[in-house]
Short mmCIF file of N, CA and C in Angstrom, two decimals:
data_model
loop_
_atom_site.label_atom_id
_atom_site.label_comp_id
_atom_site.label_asym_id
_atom_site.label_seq_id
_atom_site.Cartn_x
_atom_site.Cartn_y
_atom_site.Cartn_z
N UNK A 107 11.44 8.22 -17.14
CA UNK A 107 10.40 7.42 -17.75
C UNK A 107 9.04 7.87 -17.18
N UNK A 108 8.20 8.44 -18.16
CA UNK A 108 6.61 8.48 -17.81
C UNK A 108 5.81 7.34 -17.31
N UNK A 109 5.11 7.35 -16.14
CA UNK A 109 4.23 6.11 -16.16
C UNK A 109 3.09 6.33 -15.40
N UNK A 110 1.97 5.76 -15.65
CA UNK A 110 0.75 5.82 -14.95
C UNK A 110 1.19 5.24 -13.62
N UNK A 111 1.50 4.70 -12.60
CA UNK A 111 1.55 4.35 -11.56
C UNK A 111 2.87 3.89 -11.01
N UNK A 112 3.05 4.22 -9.72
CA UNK A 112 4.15 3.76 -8.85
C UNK A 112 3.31 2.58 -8.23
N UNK A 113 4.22 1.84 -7.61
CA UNK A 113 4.09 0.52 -6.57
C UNK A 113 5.05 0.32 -5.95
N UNK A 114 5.64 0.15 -4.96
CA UNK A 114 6.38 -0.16 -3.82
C UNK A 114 5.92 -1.41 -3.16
N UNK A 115 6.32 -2.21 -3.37
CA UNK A 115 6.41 -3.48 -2.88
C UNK A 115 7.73 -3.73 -1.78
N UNK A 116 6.79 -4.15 -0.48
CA UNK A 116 7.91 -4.27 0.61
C UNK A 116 7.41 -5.21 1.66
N UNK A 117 8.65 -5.54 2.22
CA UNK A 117 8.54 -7.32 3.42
C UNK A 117 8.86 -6.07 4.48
N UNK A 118 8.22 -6.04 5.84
CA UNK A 118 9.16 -5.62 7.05
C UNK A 118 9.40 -6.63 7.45
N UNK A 119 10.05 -6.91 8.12
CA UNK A 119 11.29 -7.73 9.18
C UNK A 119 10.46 -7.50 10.90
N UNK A 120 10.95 -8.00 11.47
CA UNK A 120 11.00 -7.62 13.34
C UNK A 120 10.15 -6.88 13.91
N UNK A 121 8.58 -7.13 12.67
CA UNK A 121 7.71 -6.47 13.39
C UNK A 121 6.97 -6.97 14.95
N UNK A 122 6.06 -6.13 15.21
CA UNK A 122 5.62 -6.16 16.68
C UNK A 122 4.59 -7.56 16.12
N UNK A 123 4.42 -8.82 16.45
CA UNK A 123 3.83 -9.87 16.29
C UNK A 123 2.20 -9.39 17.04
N UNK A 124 2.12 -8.72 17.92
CA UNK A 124 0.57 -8.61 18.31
C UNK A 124 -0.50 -7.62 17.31
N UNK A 125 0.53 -6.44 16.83
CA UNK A 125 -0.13 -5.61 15.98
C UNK A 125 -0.25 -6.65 14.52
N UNK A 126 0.70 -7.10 14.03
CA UNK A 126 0.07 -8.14 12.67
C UNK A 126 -1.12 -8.87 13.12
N UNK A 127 -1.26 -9.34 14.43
CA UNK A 127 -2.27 -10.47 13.99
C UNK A 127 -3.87 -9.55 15.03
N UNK A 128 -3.81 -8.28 14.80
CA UNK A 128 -4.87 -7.88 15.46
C UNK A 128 -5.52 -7.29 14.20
N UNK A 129 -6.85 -8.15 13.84
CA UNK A 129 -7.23 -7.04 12.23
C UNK A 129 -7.53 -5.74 12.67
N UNK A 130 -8.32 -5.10 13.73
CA UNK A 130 -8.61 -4.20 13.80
C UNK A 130 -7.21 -2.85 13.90
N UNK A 131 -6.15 -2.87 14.34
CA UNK A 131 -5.16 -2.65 14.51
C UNK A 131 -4.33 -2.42 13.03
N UNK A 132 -4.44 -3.19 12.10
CA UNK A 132 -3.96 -3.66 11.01
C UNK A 132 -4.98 -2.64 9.90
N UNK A 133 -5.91 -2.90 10.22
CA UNK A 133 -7.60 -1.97 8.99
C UNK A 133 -6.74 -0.28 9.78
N UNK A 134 -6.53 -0.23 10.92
CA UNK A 134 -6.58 1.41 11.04
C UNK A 134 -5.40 1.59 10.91
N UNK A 135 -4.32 0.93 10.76
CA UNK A 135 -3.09 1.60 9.90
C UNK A 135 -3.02 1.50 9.12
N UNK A 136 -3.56 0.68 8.26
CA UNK A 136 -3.61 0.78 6.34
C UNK A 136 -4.47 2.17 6.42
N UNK A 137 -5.76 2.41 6.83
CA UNK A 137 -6.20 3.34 6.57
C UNK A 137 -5.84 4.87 6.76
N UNK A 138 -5.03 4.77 7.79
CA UNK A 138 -4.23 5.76 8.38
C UNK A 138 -3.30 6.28 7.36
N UNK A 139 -2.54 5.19 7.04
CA UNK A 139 -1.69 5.04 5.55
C UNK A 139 -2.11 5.62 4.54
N UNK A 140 -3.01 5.52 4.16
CA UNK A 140 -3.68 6.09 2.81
C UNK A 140 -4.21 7.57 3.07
N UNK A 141 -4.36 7.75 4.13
CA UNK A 141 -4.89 9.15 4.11
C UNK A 141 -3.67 9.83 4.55
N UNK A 142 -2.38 9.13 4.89
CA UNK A 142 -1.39 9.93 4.80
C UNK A 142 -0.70 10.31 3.78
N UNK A 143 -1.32 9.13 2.73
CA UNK A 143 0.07 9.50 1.26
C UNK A 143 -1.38 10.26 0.93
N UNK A 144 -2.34 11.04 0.66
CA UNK A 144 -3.46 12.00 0.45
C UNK A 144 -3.95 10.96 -0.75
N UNK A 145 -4.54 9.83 -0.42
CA UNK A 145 -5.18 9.08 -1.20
C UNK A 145 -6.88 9.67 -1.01
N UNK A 146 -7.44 9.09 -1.91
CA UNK A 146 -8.89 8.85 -1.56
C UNK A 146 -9.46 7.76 -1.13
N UNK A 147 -10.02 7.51 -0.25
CA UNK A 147 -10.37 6.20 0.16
C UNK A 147 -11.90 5.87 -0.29
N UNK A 148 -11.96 4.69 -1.04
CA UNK A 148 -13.05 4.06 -1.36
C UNK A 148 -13.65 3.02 -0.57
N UNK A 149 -13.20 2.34 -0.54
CA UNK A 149 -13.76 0.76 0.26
C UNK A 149 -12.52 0.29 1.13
N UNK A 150 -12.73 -0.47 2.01
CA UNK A 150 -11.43 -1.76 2.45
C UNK A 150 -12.14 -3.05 2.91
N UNK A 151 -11.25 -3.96 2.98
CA UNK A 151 -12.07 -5.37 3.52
C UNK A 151 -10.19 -6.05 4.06
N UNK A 152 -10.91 -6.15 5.14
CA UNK A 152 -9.44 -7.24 5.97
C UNK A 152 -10.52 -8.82 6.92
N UNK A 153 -9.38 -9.24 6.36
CA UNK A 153 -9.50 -11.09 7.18
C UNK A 153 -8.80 -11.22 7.91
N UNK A 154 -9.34 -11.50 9.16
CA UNK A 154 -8.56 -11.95 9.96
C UNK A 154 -8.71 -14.13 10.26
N UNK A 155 -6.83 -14.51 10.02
CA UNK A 155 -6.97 -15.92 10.13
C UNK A 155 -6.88 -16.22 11.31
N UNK A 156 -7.46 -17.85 11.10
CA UNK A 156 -7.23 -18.54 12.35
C UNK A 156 -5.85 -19.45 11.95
N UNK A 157 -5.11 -19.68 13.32
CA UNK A 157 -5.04 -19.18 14.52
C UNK A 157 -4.60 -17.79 14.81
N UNK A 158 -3.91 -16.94 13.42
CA UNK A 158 -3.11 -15.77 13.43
C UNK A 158 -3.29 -15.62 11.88
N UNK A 159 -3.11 -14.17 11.78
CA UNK A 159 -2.57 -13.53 10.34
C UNK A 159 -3.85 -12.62 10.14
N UNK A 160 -3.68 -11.36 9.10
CA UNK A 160 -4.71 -10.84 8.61
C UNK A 160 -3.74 -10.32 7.41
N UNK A 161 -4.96 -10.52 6.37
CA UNK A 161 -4.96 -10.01 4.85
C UNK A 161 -6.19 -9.13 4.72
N UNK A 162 -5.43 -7.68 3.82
CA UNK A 162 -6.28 -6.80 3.84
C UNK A 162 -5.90 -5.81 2.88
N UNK A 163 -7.26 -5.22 1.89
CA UNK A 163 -7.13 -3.98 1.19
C UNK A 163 -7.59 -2.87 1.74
N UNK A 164 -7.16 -1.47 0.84
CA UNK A 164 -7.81 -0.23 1.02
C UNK A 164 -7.65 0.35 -0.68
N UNK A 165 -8.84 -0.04 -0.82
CA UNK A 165 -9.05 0.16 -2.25
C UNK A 165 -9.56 2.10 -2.28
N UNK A 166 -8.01 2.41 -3.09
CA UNK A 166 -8.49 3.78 -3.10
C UNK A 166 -8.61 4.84 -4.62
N UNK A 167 -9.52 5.87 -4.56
CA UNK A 167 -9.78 5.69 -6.47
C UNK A 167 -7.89 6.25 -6.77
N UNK A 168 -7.17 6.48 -6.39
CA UNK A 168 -5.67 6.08 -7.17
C UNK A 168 -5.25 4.81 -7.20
N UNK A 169 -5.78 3.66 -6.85
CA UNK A 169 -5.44 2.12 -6.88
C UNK A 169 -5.52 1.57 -5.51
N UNK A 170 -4.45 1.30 -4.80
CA UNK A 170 -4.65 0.18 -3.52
C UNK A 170 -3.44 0.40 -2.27
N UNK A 171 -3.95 -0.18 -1.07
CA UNK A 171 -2.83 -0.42 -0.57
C UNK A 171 -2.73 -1.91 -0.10
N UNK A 172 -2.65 -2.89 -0.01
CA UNK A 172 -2.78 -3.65 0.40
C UNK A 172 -1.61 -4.71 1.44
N UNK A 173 -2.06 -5.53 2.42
CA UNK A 173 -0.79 -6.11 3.60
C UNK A 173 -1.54 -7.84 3.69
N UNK A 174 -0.59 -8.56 3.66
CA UNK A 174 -0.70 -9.76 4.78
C UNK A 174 0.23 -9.59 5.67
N UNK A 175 0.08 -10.37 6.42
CA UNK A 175 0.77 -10.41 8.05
C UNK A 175 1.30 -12.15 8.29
N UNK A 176 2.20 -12.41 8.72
CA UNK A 176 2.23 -13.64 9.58
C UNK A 176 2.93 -13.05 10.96
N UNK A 177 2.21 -12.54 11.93
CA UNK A 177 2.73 -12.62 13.13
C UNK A 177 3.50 -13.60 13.42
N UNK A 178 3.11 -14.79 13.44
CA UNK A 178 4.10 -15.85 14.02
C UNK A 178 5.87 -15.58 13.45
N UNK A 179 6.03 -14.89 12.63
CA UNK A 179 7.36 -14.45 11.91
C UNK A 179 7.86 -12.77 12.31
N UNK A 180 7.03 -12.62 12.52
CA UNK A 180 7.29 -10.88 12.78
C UNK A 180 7.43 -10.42 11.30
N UNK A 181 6.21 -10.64 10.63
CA UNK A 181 6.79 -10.60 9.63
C UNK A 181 5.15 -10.07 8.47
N UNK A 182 5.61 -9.18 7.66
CA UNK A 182 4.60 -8.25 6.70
C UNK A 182 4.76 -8.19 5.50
N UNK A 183 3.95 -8.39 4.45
CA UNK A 183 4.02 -8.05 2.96
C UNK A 183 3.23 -6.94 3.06
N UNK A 184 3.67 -6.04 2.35
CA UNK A 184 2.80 -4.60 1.96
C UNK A 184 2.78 -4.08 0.32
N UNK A 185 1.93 -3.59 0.16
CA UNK A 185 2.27 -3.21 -1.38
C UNK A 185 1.28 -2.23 -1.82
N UNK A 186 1.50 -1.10 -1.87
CA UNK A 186 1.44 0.10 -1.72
C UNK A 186 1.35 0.98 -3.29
N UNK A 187 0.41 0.52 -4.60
CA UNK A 187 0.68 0.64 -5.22
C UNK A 187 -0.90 2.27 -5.99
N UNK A 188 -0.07 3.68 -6.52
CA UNK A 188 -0.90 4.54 -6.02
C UNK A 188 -0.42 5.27 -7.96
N UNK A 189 -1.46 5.95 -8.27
CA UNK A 189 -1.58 6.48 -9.78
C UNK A 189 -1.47 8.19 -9.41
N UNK A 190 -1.27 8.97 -9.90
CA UNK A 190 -1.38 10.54 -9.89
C UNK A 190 -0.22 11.12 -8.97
N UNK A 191 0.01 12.71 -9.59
CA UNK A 191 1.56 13.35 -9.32
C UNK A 191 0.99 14.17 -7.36
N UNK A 192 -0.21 13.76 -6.58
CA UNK A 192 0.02 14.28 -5.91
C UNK A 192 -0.06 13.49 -4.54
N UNK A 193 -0.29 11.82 -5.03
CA UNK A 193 -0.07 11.32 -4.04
C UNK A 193 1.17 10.79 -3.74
N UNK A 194 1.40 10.22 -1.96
CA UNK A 194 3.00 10.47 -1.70
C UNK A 194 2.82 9.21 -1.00
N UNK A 195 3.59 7.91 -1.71
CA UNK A 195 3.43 6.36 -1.57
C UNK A 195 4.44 6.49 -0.41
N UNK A 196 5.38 7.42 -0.34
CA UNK A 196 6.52 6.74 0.49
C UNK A 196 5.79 7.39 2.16
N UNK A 197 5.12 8.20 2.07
CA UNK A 197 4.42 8.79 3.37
C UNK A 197 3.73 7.90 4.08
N UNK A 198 2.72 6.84 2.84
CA UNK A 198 2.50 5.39 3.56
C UNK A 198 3.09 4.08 4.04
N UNK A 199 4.16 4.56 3.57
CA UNK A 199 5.52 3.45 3.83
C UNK A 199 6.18 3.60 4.88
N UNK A 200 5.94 5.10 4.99
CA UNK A 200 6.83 5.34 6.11
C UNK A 200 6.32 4.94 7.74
N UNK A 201 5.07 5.70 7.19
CA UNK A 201 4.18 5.47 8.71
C UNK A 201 3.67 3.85 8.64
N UNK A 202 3.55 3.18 8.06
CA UNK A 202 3.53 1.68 8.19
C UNK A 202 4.53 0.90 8.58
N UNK A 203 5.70 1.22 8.24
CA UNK A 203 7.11 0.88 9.40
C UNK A 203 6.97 1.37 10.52
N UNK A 204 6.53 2.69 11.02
CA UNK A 204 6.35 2.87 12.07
C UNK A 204 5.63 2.01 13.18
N UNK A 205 4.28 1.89 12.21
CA UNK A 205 2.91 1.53 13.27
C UNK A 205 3.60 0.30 13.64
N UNK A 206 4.08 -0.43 12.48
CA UNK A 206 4.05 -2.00 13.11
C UNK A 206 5.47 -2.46 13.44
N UNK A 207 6.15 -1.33 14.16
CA UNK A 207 7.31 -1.69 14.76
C UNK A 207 8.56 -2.34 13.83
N UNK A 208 8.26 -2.39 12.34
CA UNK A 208 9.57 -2.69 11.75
C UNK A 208 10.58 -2.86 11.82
N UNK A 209 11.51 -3.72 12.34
CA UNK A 209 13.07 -3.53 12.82
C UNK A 209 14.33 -3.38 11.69
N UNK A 210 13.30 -4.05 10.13
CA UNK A 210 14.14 -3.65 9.03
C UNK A 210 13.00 -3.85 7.51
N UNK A 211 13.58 -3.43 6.65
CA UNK A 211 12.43 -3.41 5.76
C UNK A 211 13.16 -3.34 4.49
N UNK A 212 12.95 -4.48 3.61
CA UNK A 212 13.23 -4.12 1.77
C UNK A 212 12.12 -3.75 1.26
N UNK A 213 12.65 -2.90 -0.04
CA UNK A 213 11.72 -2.43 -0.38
C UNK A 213 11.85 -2.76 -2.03
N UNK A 214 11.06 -2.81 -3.41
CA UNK A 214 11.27 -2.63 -4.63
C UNK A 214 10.17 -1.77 -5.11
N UNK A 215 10.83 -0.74 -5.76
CA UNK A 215 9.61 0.28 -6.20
C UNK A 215 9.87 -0.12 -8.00
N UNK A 216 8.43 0.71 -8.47
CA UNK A 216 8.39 -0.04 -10.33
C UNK A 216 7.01 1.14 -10.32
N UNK A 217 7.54 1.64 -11.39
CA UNK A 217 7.24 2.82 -12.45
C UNK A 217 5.93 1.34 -13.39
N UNK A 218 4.83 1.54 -13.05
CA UNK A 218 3.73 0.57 -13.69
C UNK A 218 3.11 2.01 -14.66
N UNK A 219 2.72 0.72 -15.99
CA UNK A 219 1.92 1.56 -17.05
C UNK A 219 3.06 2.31 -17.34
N UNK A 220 4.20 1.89 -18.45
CA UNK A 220 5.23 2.63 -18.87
C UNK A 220 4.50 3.21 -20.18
N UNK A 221 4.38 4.61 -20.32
CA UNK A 221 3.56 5.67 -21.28
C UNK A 221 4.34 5.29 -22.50
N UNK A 222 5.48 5.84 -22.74
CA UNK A 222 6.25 6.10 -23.74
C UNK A 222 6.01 4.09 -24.13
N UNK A 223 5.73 3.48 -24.08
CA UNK A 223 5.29 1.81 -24.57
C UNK A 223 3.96 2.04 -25.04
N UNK A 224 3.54 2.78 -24.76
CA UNK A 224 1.76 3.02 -24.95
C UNK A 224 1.55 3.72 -26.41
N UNK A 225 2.34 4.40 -26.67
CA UNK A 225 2.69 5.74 -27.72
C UNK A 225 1.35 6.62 -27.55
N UNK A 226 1.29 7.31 -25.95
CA UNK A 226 0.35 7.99 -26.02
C UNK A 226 0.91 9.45 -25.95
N UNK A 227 0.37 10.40 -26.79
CA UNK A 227 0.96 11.83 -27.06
C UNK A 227 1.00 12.54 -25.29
N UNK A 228 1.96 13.13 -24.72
CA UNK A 228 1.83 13.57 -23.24
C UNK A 228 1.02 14.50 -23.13
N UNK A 229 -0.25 15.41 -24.32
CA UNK A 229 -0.60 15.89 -24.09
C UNK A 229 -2.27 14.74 -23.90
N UNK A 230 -2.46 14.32 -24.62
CA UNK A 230 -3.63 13.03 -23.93
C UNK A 230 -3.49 12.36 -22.57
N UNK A 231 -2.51 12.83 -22.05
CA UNK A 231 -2.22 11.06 -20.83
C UNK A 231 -3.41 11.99 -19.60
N UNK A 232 -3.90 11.15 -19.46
CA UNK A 232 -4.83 10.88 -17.70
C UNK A 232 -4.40 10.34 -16.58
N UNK A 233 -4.85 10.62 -15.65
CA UNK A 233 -4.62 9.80 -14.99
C UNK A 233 -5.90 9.45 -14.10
N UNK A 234 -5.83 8.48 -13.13
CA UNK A 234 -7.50 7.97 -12.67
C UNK A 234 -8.05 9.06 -12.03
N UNK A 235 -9.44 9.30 -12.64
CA UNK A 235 -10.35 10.48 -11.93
C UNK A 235 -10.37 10.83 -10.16
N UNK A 236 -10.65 11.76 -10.10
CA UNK A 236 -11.41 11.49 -8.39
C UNK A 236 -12.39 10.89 -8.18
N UNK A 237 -12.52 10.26 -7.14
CA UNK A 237 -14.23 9.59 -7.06
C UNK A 237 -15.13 10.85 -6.88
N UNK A 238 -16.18 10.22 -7.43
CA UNK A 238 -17.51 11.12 -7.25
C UNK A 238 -18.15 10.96 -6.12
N UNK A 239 -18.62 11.95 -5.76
CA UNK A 239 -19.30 11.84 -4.71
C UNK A 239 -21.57 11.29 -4.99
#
């Protein structure tokens, strides 16, 4: 099946509880992330809660990566969702289990923007530009 975008949507398990609830810690492995699956990076913005938790994007021109955290659980939503044949979503998946100590991790991946539903000829299909400089 043709499709404009992958997404990987995933919980880790038994993560390290100090790295979730440190934003700064949290902003440089998403970002780390994205320049490992060879994204482009545009913008990011992370919150850090009180008493614990941080929610955070890395808005990149192939789409996003984005995490909340509840340290108090050892515990991460990630979702990792990236457009074009040369970026590599699972490279950010991978090293994001790493950083934050994962002890187990589900994952659901989904083929987004199904083409052949679109009835667009495969010689028209795009995919999102590079950013400009």
């Amino acid at each position: 099946m043709r499709s404009l975008g992958h997404q990987i949507v995933a919980d880790f398990y038994h993560c390290d509880g100090s790295t979730l609830s440190d934003v700064d810690y949290v902003t440089d492995a998403m970002l780390e992330a994205a320049r490992r699956a060879n994204c482009t990076i545009v913008t990011q913005t992370f919150h850090h809660f009180s008493p614990y938790g941080v929610s955070g994007a890395v808005i990149v021109a192939e789409s996003h990566l984005a995490i909340h955290t509840w340290p108090e659980y050892g515990y991460a939503a990630v979702d990792i969702f990236t457009c074009g044949d040369i970026i590599q979503p699972e490279e950010a998946l991978n090293y994001l289990k790493e950083a934050f100590g994962a002890g187990q991790v589900s994952t659901m991946e989904m083929k987004r923007g199904q083409v052949d539903m679109m009835g667009v000829p495969a010689h028209e299909l795009r995919v999102k530009p590079v950013l400009c400089a």
